[in-house]
Short mmCIF file of C-alpha atoms in Angstrom, two decimals:
data_model
loop_
_atom_site.label_atom_id
_atom_site.label_comp_id
_atom_site.label_asym_id
_atom_site.label_seq_id
_atom_site.Cartn_x
_atom_site.Cartn_y
_atom_site.Cartn_z
CA MET A 228 -11.97 17.10 -8.98
CA LYS A 229 -14.59 14.45 -9.64
CA VAL A 230 -15.30 12.17 -6.67
CA LEU A 231 -14.35 8.73 -7.92
CA PRO A 232 -16.38 5.59 -7.23
CA THR A 233 -14.96 2.58 -5.42
CA TYR A 234 -15.04 -0.97 -6.74
CA PHE A 235 -14.99 -4.50 -5.41
CA LEU A 236 -13.76 -6.70 -8.25
CA SER A 237 -14.11 -10.44 -8.51
CA HIS A 238 -10.71 -10.94 -10.09
CA GLY A 239 -10.96 -14.45 -11.53
CA GLY A 240 -8.34 -17.16 -11.26
CA GLY A 241 -4.58 -16.84 -11.57
CA PRO A 242 -3.10 -15.05 -14.61
CA TRP A 243 -6.20 -15.44 -16.80
CA PRO A 244 -5.81 -12.19 -18.84
CA PHE A 245 -2.53 -13.58 -20.17
CA MET A 246 -4.14 -16.86 -21.24
CA MET A 247 -7.07 -15.61 -23.27
CA ASP A 248 -6.28 -17.94 -26.18
CA GLN A 249 -6.88 -20.85 -23.81
CA VAL A 250 -9.50 -19.58 -21.36
CA GLY A 251 -11.08 -16.55 -23.05
CA HIS A 252 -14.49 -18.22 -23.31
CA LEU A 253 -14.57 -18.60 -19.52
CA TYR A 254 -13.64 -14.97 -18.86
CA ALA A 255 -15.40 -13.06 -21.63
CA ARG A 256 -17.91 -11.33 -19.34
CA LEU A 257 -15.39 -10.47 -16.65
CA ASP A 258 -12.94 -9.20 -19.24
CA ALA A 259 -15.60 -7.01 -20.85
CA SER A 260 -16.66 -5.56 -17.49
CA LEU A 261 -13.09 -4.66 -16.55
CA ARG A 262 -12.35 -3.11 -19.94
CA ASP A 263 -15.47 -0.97 -19.54
CA MET A 264 -14.32 0.57 -16.25
CA PRO A 265 -12.47 3.57 -17.79
CA ARG A 266 -15.71 4.54 -19.55
CA GLN A 267 -17.68 4.15 -16.33
CA ILE A 268 -15.21 6.23 -14.33
CA GLY A 269 -14.96 8.93 -16.96
CA VAL A 270 -11.49 10.21 -16.04
CA THR A 271 -8.03 8.71 -15.72
CA PRO A 272 -7.24 8.34 -12.02
CA LYS A 273 -4.16 9.93 -10.54
CA ALA A 274 -3.43 6.50 -9.04
CA VAL A 275 -5.13 3.26 -8.01
CA LEU A 276 -5.11 1.97 -4.44
CA VAL A 277 -5.73 -1.81 -4.50
CA ILE A 278 -6.77 -3.69 -1.38
CA THR A 279 -5.66 -7.16 -2.37
CA ALA A 280 -6.93 -10.45 -0.99
CA HIS A 281 -3.52 -11.95 -1.63
CA TRP A 282 -1.62 -10.02 1.03
CA GLU A 283 -2.09 -10.22 4.79
CA GLU A 284 0.09 -8.65 7.47
CA HIS A 285 -0.06 -8.15 11.25
CA GLU A 286 -0.47 -4.42 10.54
CA PHE A 287 -1.90 -2.78 7.46
CA THR A 288 0.98 -2.51 5.01
CA LEU A 289 1.46 -0.58 1.77
CA SER A 290 3.64 -1.31 -1.23
CA SER A 291 5.90 1.72 -1.50
CA SER A 292 8.28 0.93 -4.35
CA ALA A 293 8.40 3.34 -7.28
CA ALA A 294 8.81 0.33 -9.57
CA PRO A 295 7.13 -2.72 -7.99
CA PRO A 296 8.34 -6.17 -9.08
CA MET A 297 6.05 -9.12 -9.85
CA ILE A 298 4.79 -11.89 -7.55
CA TYR A 299 3.65 -15.07 -9.31
CA ASP A 300 1.46 -16.34 -6.50
CA TYR A 301 -0.13 -19.24 -8.38
CA GLY A 302 0.85 -22.71 -9.50
CA GLY A 303 0.29 -25.08 -12.38
CA PHE A 304 -0.07 -22.50 -15.13
CA PRO A 305 1.82 -22.34 -18.47
CA PRO A 306 5.47 -21.26 -18.34
CA HIS A 307 4.87 -17.92 -20.04
CA THR A 308 2.62 -16.80 -17.17
CA TYR A 309 5.68 -16.77 -14.89
CA GLU A 310 7.31 -14.21 -17.14
CA VAL A 311 4.39 -11.77 -17.30
CA ARG A 312 5.35 -8.16 -16.65
CA TYR A 313 2.79 -5.54 -15.68
CA GLN A 314 5.05 -2.54 -15.38
CA ALA A 315 2.77 0.06 -13.88
CA PRO A 316 4.67 2.47 -11.64
CA GLY A 317 4.17 2.57 -7.92
CA SER A 318 3.63 5.75 -5.94
CA PRO A 319 5.75 6.14 -2.81
CA GLU A 320 3.97 9.46 -2.20
CA LEU A 321 0.51 7.88 -2.15
CA ALA A 322 1.76 5.01 0.02
CA ALA A 323 3.08 7.50 2.58
CA GLN A 324 -0.15 9.50 2.46
CA VAL A 325 -2.26 6.39 3.10
CA GLN A 326 0.03 5.41 5.96
CA GLN A 327 -0.55 8.83 7.53
CA LEU A 328 -4.32 8.60 7.06
CA LEU A 329 -4.48 5.20 8.73
CA GLU A 330 -2.22 6.11 11.63
CA ALA A 331 -4.09 9.36 12.25
CA GLY A 332 -7.23 7.21 12.52
CA GLY A 333 -5.67 4.87 15.06
CA HIS A 334 -4.59 2.04 12.76
CA PRO A 335 -0.83 1.43 12.70
CA ALA A 336 0.50 1.00 9.18
CA ARG A 337 3.88 0.40 7.62
CA LEU A 338 5.53 0.64 4.21
CA ASP A 339 7.04 -2.25 2.28
CA PRO A 340 9.40 -1.08 -0.51
CA GLN A 341 9.99 -4.67 -1.69
CA ARG A 342 6.40 -5.79 -2.19
CA GLY A 343 5.50 -6.61 -5.80
CA PHE A 344 2.22 -6.85 -7.68
CA ASP A 345 0.38 -10.10 -6.91
CA HIS A 346 -2.11 -11.61 -9.32
CA GLY A 347 -5.03 -10.09 -7.44
CA THR A 348 -3.64 -6.77 -8.62
CA PHE A 349 -2.16 -7.36 -12.05
CA SER A 350 -4.83 -9.78 -13.30
CA ALA A 351 -7.59 -7.38 -12.24
CA LEU A 352 -5.98 -4.18 -13.55
CA TYR A 353 -4.35 -5.32 -16.78
CA PRO A 354 -7.73 -5.35 -18.62
CA VAL A 355 -8.60 -1.95 -17.09
CA TYR A 356 -5.33 -0.18 -17.83
CA PRO A 357 -3.48 -2.38 -20.36
CA GLU A 358 -0.87 0.32 -21.01
CA ALA A 359 0.18 0.10 -17.34
CA ASP A 360 0.30 3.89 -17.24
CA VAL A 361 -1.58 4.52 -13.98
CA PRO A 362 0.42 4.30 -10.72
CA ILE A 363 -0.65 1.53 -8.35
CA VAL A 364 -0.23 1.11 -4.60
CA GLN A 365 -1.30 -2.08 -2.84
CA LEU A 366 -2.77 -2.20 0.65
CA SER A 367 -2.70 -5.44 2.61
CA LEU A 368 -5.42 -6.92 4.72
CA LYS A 369 -4.85 -7.12 8.46
CA ARG A 370 -4.56 -10.58 9.94
CA GLY A 371 -7.54 -11.57 12.01
CA LEU A 372 -9.72 -10.41 9.11
CA ASP A 373 -12.12 -8.47 11.32
CA PRO A 374 -14.78 -6.95 9.06
CA LEU A 375 -15.38 -3.85 11.20
CA THR A 376 -11.66 -3.02 11.30
CA HIS A 377 -11.51 -3.13 7.51
CA LEU A 378 -14.66 -1.04 7.17
CA GLU A 379 -13.16 1.57 9.53
CA VAL A 380 -9.99 1.69 7.46
CA GLY A 381 -12.10 2.26 4.38
CA ARG A 382 -13.68 5.28 6.04
CA LEU A 383 -10.21 6.74 6.58
CA LEU A 384 -9.46 6.31 2.88
CA ALA A 385 -12.57 8.17 1.71
CA PRO A 386 -10.81 11.56 1.18
CA LEU A 387 -8.65 9.97 -1.52
CA ARG A 388 -11.70 9.72 -3.76
CA GLU A 389 -11.76 13.52 -4.00
CA GLN A 390 -8.07 13.56 -4.92
CA GLY A 391 -8.29 11.42 -8.04
CA VAL A 392 -7.40 8.09 -6.42
CA LEU A 393 -9.43 5.07 -7.50
CA ILE A 394 -9.97 2.65 -4.59
CA VAL A 395 -10.34 -0.97 -5.69
CA GLY A 396 -10.88 -4.07 -3.58
CA SER A 397 -9.68 -7.16 -5.41
CA GLY A 398 -11.10 -10.48 -4.25
CA LEU A 399 -13.89 -12.86 -5.27
CA SER A 400 -17.52 -12.94 -4.22
CA TYR A 401 -17.21 -16.75 -4.05
CA HIS A 402 -13.92 -18.36 -3.04
CA ASN A 403 -14.06 -22.01 -2.10
CA LEU A 404 -11.28 -23.61 -4.11
CA ARG A 405 -12.30 -27.09 -2.98
CA ALA A 406 -15.68 -26.55 -4.63
CA PHE A 407 -14.83 -24.26 -7.51
CA ASN A 408 -17.03 -26.25 -9.84
CA ALA A 409 -20.54 -27.69 -9.95
CA GLN A 410 -20.14 -28.82 -6.33
CA GLY A 411 -20.15 -25.15 -5.31
CA ALA A 412 -23.03 -24.05 -7.50
CA ALA A 413 -25.76 -24.04 -4.86
CA ALA A 414 -23.62 -22.28 -2.27
CA SER A 415 -22.35 -19.66 -4.71
CA HIS A 416 -25.86 -18.85 -5.92
CA ALA A 417 -27.25 -18.64 -2.40
CA PHE A 418 -24.48 -16.39 -1.12
CA ASP A 419 -24.28 -14.22 -4.23
CA GLY A 420 -28.02 -13.70 -4.21
CA TRP A 421 -27.86 -12.58 -0.59
CA LEU A 422 -24.91 -10.31 -1.34
CA ARG A 423 -26.65 -8.56 -4.23
CA ALA A 424 -29.81 -8.14 -2.15
CA ALA A 425 -27.77 -6.62 0.69
CA MET A 426 -26.26 -4.10 -1.73
CA ALA A 427 -29.71 -2.77 -2.56
CA LEU A 428 -30.53 -1.94 1.08
CA PRO A 429 -30.28 1.56 2.61
CA PRO A 430 -26.72 2.32 3.77
CA GLU A 431 -27.13 1.53 7.47
CA GLU A 432 -28.94 -1.74 6.80
CA ARG A 433 -26.43 -2.66 4.11
CA LYS A 434 -23.53 -2.07 6.49
CA ALA A 435 -25.16 -4.14 9.24
CA GLN A 436 -25.84 -7.01 6.86
CA LEU A 437 -22.31 -7.07 5.49
CA LEU A 438 -20.65 -6.86 8.89
CA ALA A 439 -22.72 -9.91 9.88
CA TRP A 440 -21.92 -11.72 6.64
CA GLU A 441 -21.27 -15.05 8.40
CA GLN A 442 -25.03 -15.30 9.03
CA ALA A 443 -25.77 -15.20 5.30
CA PRO A 444 -26.98 -18.30 3.44
CA ALA A 445 -24.08 -20.65 2.66
CA ALA A 446 -21.62 -18.07 3.98
CA ARG A 447 -18.92 -20.48 5.10
CA MET A 448 -19.41 -22.69 2.07
CA ALA A 449 -18.82 -19.64 -0.13
CA HIS A 450 -15.91 -18.38 1.99
CA PRO A 451 -14.30 -21.07 4.16
CA ARG A 452 -11.78 -18.33 4.85
CA GLU A 453 -12.85 -14.74 4.21
CA GLU A 454 -9.74 -13.07 2.80
CA HIS A 455 -11.34 -12.78 -0.64
CA LEU A 456 -14.41 -11.05 0.82
CA LEU A 457 -12.68 -8.57 3.15
CA PRO A 458 -11.59 -6.11 0.41
CA LEU A 459 -15.32 -5.46 -0.02
CA MET A 460 -15.49 -4.09 3.53
CA VAL A 461 -12.75 -1.55 2.78
CA VAL A 462 -14.29 -0.20 -0.42
CA LEU A 463 -17.70 -0.08 1.25
CA GLY A 464 -16.25 1.95 4.12
CA ALA A 465 -14.73 4.41 1.66
CA ALA A 466 -18.15 4.99 0.07
CA GLU A 467 -20.40 4.14 2.98
CA ASN A 468 -23.41 6.23 2.03
CA ASP A 469 -23.22 5.80 -1.74
CA ALA A 470 -25.54 3.64 -3.78
CA ALA A 471 -24.22 0.30 -4.99
CA SER A 472 -24.49 -1.16 -8.48
CA VAL A 473 -23.43 -4.43 -10.07
CA PRO A 474 -21.10 -3.83 -13.04
CA TYR A 475 -20.39 -7.55 -13.41
CA HIS A 476 -22.43 -10.64 -12.64
CA GLU A 477 -22.78 -14.07 -14.11
CA ASP A 478 -24.57 -17.21 -13.00
CA ALA A 479 -22.39 -19.74 -14.82
CA PHE A 480 -18.80 -18.71 -14.14
CA MET A 481 -16.61 -21.77 -14.69
CA GLY A 482 -19.80 -23.43 -15.87
CA SER A 483 -21.90 -23.19 -12.72
CA LEU A 484 -20.83 -20.53 -10.19
CA ALA A 485 -22.51 -17.20 -9.39
CA VAL A 486 -20.03 -14.33 -9.04
CA SER A 487 -20.35 -10.55 -8.93
CA SER A 488 -18.43 -7.29 -8.73
CA PHE A 489 -19.78 -4.14 -7.08
CA ARG A 490 -19.40 -0.40 -7.57
CA PHE A 491 -20.17 2.27 -4.96
CA GLY A 492 -20.90 5.79 -6.16
#
């Protein structure tokens, strides 16, 4: 079995893949990068494990439904975006396996059979697997958002890469919704530049830099709250010694913001 890479995806805003007639010009590069992922990966994964920025629990929690419902966790979008269906199956078996991996590594985890797909999952994966034919399990963040804890959990997930499971962190490399426009341009460019430079470092230096991310230029301007950055720690932990690349980057997202996605392996 091919060892699959891991990805941190900047997933864009709200239900954008279902509004391409209105916003396609803003998302053309992101859309193209996501649609290219099957070619990059080279095989169809057995399943996708998504660490989503839009779900936080006191303990790491996994969606365990065989047929997850939808969560429309956004507001102010056209009516049809509240009727979107991304009907990928879940995988109770994978959810239980991940729970066992985490608990064996000292991190309590639980299953949630009611949890549906949030937009950090379905907006990111619809362009990748538009036929919704690859099973998906979501993994929450743990409240407190400690970067080392999330990196350690990523290490526990590493064996899944050899079993055909694609590990994806869904967030945004810049997430300050109060300055998601030209006001945030300088901060997004400073932080994104630091982030891409950190990715090019040797593994130990890269890890040290990312764990100390709050010391980066414009860190708290780019992430007033770090839930959209923490999925990166998990996918890094799952591919800790692998080289990083940048499958998606643009300097003028929404007209002025710098954003990136990263691949490990």
